[in-house]
Coordinates of C-alpha atoms and ligand atoms in Angstrom, one line a residue:
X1 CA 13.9 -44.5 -7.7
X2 CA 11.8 -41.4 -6.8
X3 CA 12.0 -38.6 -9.1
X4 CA 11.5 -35.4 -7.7
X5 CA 10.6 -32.2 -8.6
X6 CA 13.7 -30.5 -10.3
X7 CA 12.6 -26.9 -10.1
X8 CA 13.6 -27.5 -6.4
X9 CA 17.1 -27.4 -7.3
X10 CA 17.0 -24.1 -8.9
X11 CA 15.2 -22.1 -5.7
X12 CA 18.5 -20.9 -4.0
X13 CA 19.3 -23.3 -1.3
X14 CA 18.0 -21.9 2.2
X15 CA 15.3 -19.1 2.5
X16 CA 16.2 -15.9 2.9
X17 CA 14.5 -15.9 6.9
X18 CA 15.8 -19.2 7.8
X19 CA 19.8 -18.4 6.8
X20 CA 19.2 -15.2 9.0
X21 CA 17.6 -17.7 11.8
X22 CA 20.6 -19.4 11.7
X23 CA 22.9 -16.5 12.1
X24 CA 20.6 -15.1 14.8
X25 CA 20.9 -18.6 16.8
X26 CA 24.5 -18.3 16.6
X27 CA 24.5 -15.0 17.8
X28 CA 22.6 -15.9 20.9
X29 CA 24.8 -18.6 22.0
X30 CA 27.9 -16.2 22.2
X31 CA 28.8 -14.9 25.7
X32 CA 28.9 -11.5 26.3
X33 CA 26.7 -10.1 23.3
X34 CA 23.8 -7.6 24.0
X35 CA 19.9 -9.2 24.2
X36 CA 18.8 -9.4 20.7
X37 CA 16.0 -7.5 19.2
X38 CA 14.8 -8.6 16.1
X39 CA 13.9 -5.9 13.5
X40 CA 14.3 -8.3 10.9
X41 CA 11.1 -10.8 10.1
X42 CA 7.9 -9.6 9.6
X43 CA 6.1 -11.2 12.6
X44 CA 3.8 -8.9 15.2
X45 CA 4.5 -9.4 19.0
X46 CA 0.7 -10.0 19.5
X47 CA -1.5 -10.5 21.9
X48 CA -4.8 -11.1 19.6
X49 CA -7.3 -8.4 19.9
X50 CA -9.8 -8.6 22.5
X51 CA -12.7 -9.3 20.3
X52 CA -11.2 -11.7 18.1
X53 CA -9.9 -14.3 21.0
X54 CA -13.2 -13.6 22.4
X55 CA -14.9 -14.9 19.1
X56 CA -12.7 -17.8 18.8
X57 CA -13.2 -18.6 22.5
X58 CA -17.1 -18.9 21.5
X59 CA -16.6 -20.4 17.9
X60 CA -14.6 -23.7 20.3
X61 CA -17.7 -23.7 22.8
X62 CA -20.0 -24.1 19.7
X63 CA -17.7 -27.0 18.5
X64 CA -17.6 -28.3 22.1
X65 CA -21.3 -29.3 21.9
X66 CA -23.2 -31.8 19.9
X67 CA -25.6 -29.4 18.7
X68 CA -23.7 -26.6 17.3
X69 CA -20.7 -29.1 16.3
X70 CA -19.2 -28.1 12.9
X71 CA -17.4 -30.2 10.8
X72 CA -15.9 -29.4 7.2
X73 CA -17.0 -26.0 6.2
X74 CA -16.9 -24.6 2.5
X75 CA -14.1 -25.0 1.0
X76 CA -14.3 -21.1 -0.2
X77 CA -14.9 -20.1 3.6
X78 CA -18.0 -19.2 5.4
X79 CA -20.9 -17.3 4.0
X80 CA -20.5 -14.7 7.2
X81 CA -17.1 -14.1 6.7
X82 CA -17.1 -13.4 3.0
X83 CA -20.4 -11.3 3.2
X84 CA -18.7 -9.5 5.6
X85 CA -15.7 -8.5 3.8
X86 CA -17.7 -7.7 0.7
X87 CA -19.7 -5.1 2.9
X88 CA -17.5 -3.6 4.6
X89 CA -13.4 -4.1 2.5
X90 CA -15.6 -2.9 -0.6
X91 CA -18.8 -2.3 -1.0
X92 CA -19.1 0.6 1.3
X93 CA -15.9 1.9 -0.4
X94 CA -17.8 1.8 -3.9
X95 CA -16.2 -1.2 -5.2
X96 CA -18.6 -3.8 -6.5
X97 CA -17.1 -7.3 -5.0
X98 CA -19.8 -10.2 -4.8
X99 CA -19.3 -12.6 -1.4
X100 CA -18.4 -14.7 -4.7
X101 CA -15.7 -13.9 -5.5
X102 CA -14.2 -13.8 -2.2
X103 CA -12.3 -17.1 -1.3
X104 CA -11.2 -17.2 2.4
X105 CA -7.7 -19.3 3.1
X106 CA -5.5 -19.8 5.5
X107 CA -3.3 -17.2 4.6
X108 CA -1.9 -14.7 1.6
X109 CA 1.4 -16.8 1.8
X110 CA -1.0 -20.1 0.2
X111 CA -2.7 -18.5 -2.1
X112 CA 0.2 -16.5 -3.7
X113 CA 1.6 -20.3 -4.1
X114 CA -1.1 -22.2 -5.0
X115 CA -2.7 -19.6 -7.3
X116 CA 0.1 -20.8 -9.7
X117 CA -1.7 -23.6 -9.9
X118 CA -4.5 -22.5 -12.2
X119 CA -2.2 -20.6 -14.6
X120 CA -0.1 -22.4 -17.4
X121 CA 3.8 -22.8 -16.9
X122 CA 5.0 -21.3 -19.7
X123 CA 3.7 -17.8 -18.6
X124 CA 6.3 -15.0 -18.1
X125 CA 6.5 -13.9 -14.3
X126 CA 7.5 -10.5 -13.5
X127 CA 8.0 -9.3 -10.1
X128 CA 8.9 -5.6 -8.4
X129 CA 12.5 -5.5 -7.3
X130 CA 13.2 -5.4 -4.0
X131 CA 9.8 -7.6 -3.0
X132 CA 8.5 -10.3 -0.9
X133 CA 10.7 -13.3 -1.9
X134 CA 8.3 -15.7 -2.3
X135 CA 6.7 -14.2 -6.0
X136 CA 9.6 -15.8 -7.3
X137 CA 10.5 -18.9 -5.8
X138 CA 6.6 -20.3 -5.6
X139 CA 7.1 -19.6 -9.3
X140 CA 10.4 -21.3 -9.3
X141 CA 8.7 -24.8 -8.2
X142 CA 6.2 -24.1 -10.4
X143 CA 8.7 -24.0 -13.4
X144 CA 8.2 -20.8 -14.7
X145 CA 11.4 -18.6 -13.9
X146 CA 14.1 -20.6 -15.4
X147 CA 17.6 -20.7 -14.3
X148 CA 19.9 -18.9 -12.1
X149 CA 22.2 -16.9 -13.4
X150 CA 24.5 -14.5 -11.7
X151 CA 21.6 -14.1 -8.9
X152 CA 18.7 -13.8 -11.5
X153 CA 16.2 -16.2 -13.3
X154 CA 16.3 -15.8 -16.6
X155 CA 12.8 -16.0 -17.6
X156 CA 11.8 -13.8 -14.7
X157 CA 11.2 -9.7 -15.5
X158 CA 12.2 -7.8 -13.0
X159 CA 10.5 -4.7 -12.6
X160 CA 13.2 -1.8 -11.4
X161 CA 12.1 0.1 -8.4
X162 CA 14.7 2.6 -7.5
X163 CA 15.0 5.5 -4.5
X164 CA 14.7 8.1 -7.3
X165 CA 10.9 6.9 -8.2
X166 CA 10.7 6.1 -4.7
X167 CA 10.5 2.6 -5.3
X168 CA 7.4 2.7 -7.9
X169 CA 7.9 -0.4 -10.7
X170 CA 8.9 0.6 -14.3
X171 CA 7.1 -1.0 -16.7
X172 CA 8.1 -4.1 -18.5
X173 CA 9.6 -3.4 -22.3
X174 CA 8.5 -7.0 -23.2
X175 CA 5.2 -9.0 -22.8
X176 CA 4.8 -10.4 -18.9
X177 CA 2.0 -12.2 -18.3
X178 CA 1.4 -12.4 -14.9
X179 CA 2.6 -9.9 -13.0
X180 CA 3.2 -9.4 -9.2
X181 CA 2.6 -6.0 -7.7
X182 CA 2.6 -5.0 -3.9
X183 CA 1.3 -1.7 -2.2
X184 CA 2.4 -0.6 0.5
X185 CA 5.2 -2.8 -0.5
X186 CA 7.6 -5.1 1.2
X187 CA 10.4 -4.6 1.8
X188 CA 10.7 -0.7 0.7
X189 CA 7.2 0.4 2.6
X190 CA 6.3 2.6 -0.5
X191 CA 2.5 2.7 -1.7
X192 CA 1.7 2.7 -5.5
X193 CA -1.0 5.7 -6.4
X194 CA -3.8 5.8 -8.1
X195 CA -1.7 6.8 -11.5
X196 CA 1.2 4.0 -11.0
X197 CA -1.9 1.6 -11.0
X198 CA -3.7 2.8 -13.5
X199 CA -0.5 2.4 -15.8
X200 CA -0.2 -0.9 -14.8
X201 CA -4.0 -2.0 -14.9
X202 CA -3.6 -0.2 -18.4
X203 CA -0.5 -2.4 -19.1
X204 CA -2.4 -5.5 -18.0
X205 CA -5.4 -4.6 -20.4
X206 CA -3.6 -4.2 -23.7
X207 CA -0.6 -7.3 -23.0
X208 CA -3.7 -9.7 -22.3
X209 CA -2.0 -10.0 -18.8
X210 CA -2.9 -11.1 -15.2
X211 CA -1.9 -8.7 -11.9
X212 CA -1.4 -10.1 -8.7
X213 CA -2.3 -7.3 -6.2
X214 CA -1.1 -8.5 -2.6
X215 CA -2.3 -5.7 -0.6
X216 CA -1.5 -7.6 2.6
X217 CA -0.6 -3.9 4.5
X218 CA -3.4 -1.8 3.6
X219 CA -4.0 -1.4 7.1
X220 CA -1.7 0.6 7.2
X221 CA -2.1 2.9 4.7
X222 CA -3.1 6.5 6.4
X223 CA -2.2 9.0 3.5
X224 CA -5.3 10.3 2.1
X225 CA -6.2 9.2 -1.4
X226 CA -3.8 6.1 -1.5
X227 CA -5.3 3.2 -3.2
X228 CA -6.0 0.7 -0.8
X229 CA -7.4 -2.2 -2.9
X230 CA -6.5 -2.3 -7.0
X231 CA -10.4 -2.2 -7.9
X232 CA -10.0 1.6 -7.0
X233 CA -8.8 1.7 -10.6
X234 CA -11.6 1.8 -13.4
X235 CA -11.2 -2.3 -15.6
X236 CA -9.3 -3.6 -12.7
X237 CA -11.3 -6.6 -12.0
X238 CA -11.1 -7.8 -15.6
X239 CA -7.2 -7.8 -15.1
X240 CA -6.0 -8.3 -11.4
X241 CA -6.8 -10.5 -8.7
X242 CA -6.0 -9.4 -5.2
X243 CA -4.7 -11.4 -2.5
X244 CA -5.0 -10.3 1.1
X245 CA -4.2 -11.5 4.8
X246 CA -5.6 -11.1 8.2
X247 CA -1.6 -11.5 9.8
X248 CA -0.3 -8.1 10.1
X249 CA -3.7 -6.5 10.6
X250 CA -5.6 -8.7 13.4
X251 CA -2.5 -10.7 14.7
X252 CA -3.4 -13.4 13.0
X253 CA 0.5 -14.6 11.9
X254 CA -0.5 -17.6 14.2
X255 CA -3.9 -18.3 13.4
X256 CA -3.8 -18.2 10.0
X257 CA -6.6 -16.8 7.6
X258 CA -6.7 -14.6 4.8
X259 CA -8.6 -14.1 1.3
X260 CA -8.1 -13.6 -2.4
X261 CA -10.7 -11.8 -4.7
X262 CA -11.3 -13.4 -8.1
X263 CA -13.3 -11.6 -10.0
X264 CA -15.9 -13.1 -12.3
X265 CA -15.0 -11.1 -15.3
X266 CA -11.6 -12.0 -15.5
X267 CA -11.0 -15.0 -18.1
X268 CA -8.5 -17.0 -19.4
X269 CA -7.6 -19.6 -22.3
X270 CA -7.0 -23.5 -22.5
X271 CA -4.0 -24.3 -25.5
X272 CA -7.2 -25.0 -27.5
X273 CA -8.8 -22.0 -27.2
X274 CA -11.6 -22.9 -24.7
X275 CA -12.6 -19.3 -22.2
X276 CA -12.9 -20.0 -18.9
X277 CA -13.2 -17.6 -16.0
X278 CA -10.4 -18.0 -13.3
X279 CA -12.8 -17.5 -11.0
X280 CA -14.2 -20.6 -11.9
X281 CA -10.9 -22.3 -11.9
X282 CA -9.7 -21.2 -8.7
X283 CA -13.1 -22.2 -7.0
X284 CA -11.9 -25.8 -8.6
X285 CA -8.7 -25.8 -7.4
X286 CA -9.7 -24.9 -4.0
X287 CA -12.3 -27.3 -3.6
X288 CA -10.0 -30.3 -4.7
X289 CA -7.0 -29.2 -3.1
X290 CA -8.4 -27.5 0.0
X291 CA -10.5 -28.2 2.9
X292 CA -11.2 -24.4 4.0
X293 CA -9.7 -22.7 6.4
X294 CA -10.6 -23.0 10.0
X295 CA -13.8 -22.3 12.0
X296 CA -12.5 -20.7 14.7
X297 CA -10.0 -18.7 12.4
X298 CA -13.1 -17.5 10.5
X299 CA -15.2 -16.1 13.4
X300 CA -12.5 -14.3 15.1
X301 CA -11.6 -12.8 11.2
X302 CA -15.5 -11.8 11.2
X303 CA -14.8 -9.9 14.5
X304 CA -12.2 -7.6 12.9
X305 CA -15.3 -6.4 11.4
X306 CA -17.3 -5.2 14.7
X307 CA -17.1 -1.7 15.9
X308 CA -14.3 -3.4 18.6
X309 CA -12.9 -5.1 16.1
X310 CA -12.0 -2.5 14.2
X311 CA -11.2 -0.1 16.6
X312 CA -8.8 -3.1 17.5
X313 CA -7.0 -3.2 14.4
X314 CA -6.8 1.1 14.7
X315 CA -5.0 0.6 17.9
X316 CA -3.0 -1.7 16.8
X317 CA -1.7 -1.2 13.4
X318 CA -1.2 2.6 14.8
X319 CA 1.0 1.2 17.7
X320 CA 3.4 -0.4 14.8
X321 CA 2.8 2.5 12.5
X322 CA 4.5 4.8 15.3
X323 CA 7.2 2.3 16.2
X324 CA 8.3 2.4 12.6
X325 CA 7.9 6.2 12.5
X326 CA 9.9 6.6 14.9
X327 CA 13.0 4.5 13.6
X328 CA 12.5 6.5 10.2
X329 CA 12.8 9.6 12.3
X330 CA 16.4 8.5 13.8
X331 CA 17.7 7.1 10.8
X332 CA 16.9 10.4 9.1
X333 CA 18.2 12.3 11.8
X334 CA 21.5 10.1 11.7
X335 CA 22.1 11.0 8.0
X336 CA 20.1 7.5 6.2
X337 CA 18.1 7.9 3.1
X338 CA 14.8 6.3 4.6
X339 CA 11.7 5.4 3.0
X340 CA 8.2 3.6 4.0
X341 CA 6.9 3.8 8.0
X342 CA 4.6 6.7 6.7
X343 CA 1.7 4.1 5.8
X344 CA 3.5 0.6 6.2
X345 CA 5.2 -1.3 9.3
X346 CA 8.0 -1.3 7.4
X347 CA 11.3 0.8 7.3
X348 CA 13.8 0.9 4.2
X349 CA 16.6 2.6 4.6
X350 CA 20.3 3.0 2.9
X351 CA 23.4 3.0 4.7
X352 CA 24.6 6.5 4.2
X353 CA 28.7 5.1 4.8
X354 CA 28.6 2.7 1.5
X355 CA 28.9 -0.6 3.2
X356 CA 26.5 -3.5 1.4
X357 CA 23.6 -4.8 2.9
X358 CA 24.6 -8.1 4.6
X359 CA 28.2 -5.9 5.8
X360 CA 25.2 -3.2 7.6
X361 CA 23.1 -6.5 8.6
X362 CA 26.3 -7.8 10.6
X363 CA 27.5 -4.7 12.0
X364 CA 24.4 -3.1 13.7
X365 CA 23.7 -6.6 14.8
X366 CA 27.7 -6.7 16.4
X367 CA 27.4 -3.1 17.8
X368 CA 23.7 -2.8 18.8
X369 CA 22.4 -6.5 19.3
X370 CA 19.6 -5.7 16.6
X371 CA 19.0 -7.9 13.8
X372 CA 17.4 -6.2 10.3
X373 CA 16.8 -7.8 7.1
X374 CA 19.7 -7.5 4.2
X375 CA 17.9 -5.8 1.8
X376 CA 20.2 -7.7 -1.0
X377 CA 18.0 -10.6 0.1
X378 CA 14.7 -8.5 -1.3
X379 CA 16.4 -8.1 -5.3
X380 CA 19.3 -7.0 -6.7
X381 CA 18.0 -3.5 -6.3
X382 CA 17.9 -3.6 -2.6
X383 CA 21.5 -3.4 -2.3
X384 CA 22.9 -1.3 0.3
X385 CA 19.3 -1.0 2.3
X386 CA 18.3 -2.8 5.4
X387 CA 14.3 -3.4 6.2
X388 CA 13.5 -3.1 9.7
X389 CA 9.8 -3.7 11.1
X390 CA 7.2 -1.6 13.7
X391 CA 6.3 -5.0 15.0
X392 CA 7.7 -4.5 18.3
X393 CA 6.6 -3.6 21.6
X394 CA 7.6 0.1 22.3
X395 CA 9.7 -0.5 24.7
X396 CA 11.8 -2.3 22.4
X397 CA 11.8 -0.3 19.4
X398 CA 13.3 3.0 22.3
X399 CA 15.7 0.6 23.4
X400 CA 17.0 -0.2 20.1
X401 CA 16.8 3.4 18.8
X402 CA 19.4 4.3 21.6
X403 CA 21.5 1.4 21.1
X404 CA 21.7 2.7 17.2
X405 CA 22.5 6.3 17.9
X406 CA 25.4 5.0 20.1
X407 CA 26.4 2.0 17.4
X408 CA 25.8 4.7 14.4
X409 CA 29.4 5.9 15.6
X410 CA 31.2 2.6 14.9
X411 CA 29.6 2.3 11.4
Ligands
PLP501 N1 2.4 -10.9 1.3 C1 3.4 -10.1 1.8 C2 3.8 -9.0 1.1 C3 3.9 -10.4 3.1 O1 4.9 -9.6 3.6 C4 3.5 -11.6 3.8 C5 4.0 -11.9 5.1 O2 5.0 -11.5 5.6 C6 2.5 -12.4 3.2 C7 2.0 -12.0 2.0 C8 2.0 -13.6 3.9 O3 1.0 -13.4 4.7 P1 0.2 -14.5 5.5 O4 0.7 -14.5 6.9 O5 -1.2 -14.2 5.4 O6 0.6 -15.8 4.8

């Protein structure tokens, strides 16, 4: 007999994206219906920026001959790329990050899973609500959220983020030990200031706790004086590590790369006492369980960093920025309670006539041929809002702004 793992049967039983695949397949084999556009997942229409496919287009010519061959590479990514990022994501924004502490991966999606693996299972999780749904359920393979009970883990915290405190966490009333935070935020688009930080960072320092910081849409952030990176805030990098991703800023949803920052000063506990730093640890983990993340993915990340590279990732995260601004605009105009699109791809937004969020979910996708994401499927708190995305072409995002002002009527 092979056992299995049997946290498995406690994740619910099909992700969040693939049941709405599966209503969106169905919808597209029914005569009649409108061309669906899909607001819903989080995935960018592309094409790759100029100077990155050019990069990778030189990085397979290298490989191509014998003399500039590359095989594996290190397993915490390439000396180039994580100098790089040191430079130019921190140090010439006055934050002290060593290339060390950089680890480059194939994506913020990997690391938030496998970073479980260097902390113990009994820790106590605690995650925003609404967020990214897979906080909870990497943790519910790894053991540590319990049991589902009326739609909740019971040994999960769940930070309440409500419209009120435009979705900023409240802080825990008992002890969480590792604790998930993301700014700008999926699913609600809102960005956590330099004070909602600092209480956390604060939080973090007296509970002897760990902060996960995914800040995989800083990009987008425009607001002056929004933190962009959690080592803004003064004893950060004894208490948070930050996980970040090269998707939804260089197109890279496809290509796959991203990095996490674990600083040196940050240390943890064996049952017997023993310090070690989980920098240390994770460099172990990585270099046992990983065989670094592509070549070619590494120089075309590296050209994100050029003067075209960057005015690239301008262009483009402006081009999404807009498209979401402009959906906030009509939903606000139509009578929603909207939030996000001001430094985020994303768009939250409450349906002003009281239906749920699936019941919204199925009717703009009925009226308009749109499909959003329930944002029920975010946390309990996400009741009644949908989450739309920017990452669209604009010709799309008009068309389906015209097909909601007309739909809006049927609601
Ligand atoms: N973190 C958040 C908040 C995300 O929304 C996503 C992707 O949608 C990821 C991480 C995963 O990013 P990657 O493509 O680098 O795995």
């Amino acid at each position: 007999m092979i056992r299995v793992n049997d946290n498995f049967q406690e994740l619910p039983s099909v992700y969040l994206f693939t049941q709405i695949s599966r209503i969106l397949s169905k919808y597209k084999e029914e005569k009649g219906v409108l061309p669906l556009i899909r607001m819903d997942i989080g995935d960018i229409p592309g094409p790759l920026p100029k100077s990155v496919a050019r990069a990778m287009k030189e990085a397979v010519d290298q490989l191509s001959k014998p003399e500039s061959f590359k095989g594996y590479g290190p397993e915490q990514g390439y000396s180039f790329l994580r100098e790089v990022i040191a430079q130019k994501d921190y140090r010439e924004r006055n934050l002290p990050i060593d290339s060390s502490e950089i680890f480059i991966s194939d994506g913020a999606k990997c690391d938030l899973g496998n970073l479980g693996d260097i902390l113990s299972q009994d820790s106590v999780i605690g995650v925003m609500d609404p967020s990214y749904p897979a906080y909870i359920d990497d943790n519910v393979i790894d053991g540590r959220a319990g049991s589902l009970i009326d739609g909740r883990y019971n040994r999960v915290n769940y930070f309440k983020c409500v419209a009120e405190k435009n979705f900023s966490p409240e802080l825990p009333q008992s002890k969480v030990d590792i604790i998930y935070l993301c700014s700008p935020n999926n699913p609600t688009g809102t960005v956590m200031s330099h004070q909602e930080l600092e209480k956390w960072v604060d939080y973090a320092k007296k509970n002897n706790s760990l902060i996960i910081f995914d800040s995989a849409y800083e990009a987008y952030i425009r607001t002056p004086g929004l933190p962009k990176s959690i080592y803004e805030i003064a004893g950060a990098k004894e208490v948070a590590i930050e996980v970040r991703s090269f998707s939804k800023t260089g197109g890279f949803t496809g290509v796959r790369c991203g990095y996490t920052i674990v600083p040196k000063e940050i240390v943890g506990y064996y049952k017997d006492g023993t310090p070690v730093t989980l920098n240390a640890l994770w460099s172990r983990r990585q270099t046992t369980k990983f065989n670094g993340a592509s070549y070619v993915a590494q120089c075309g990340a590296a050209a994100l960093y050029t003067e075209n590279g960057r005015r690239e990732v301008k262009e483009m995260t402006d081009q999404y920025l807009e498209n979401a601004l402009e959906l906030r605009k009509m939903f606000e105009e139509s009578g929603w309670k909207v939030f996000g699109a001001m430094d985020s791809p994303y768009v939250w937004a409450e349906n002003p006539y009281g239906l749920s969020s699936t019941e919204t979910f199925q009717k703009l996708l009925e009226t308009c041929g749109v499909s959003t994401t329930p944002g029920s499927g975010f946390g309990r708190e996400g009741e009644g809002f949908i989450r739309l995305t920017g990452f669209n072409s604009r010709e799309n995002t008009q068309l389906a702004i015209s097909r909601f002002l007309k739909g809006f009527k049927e609601l």
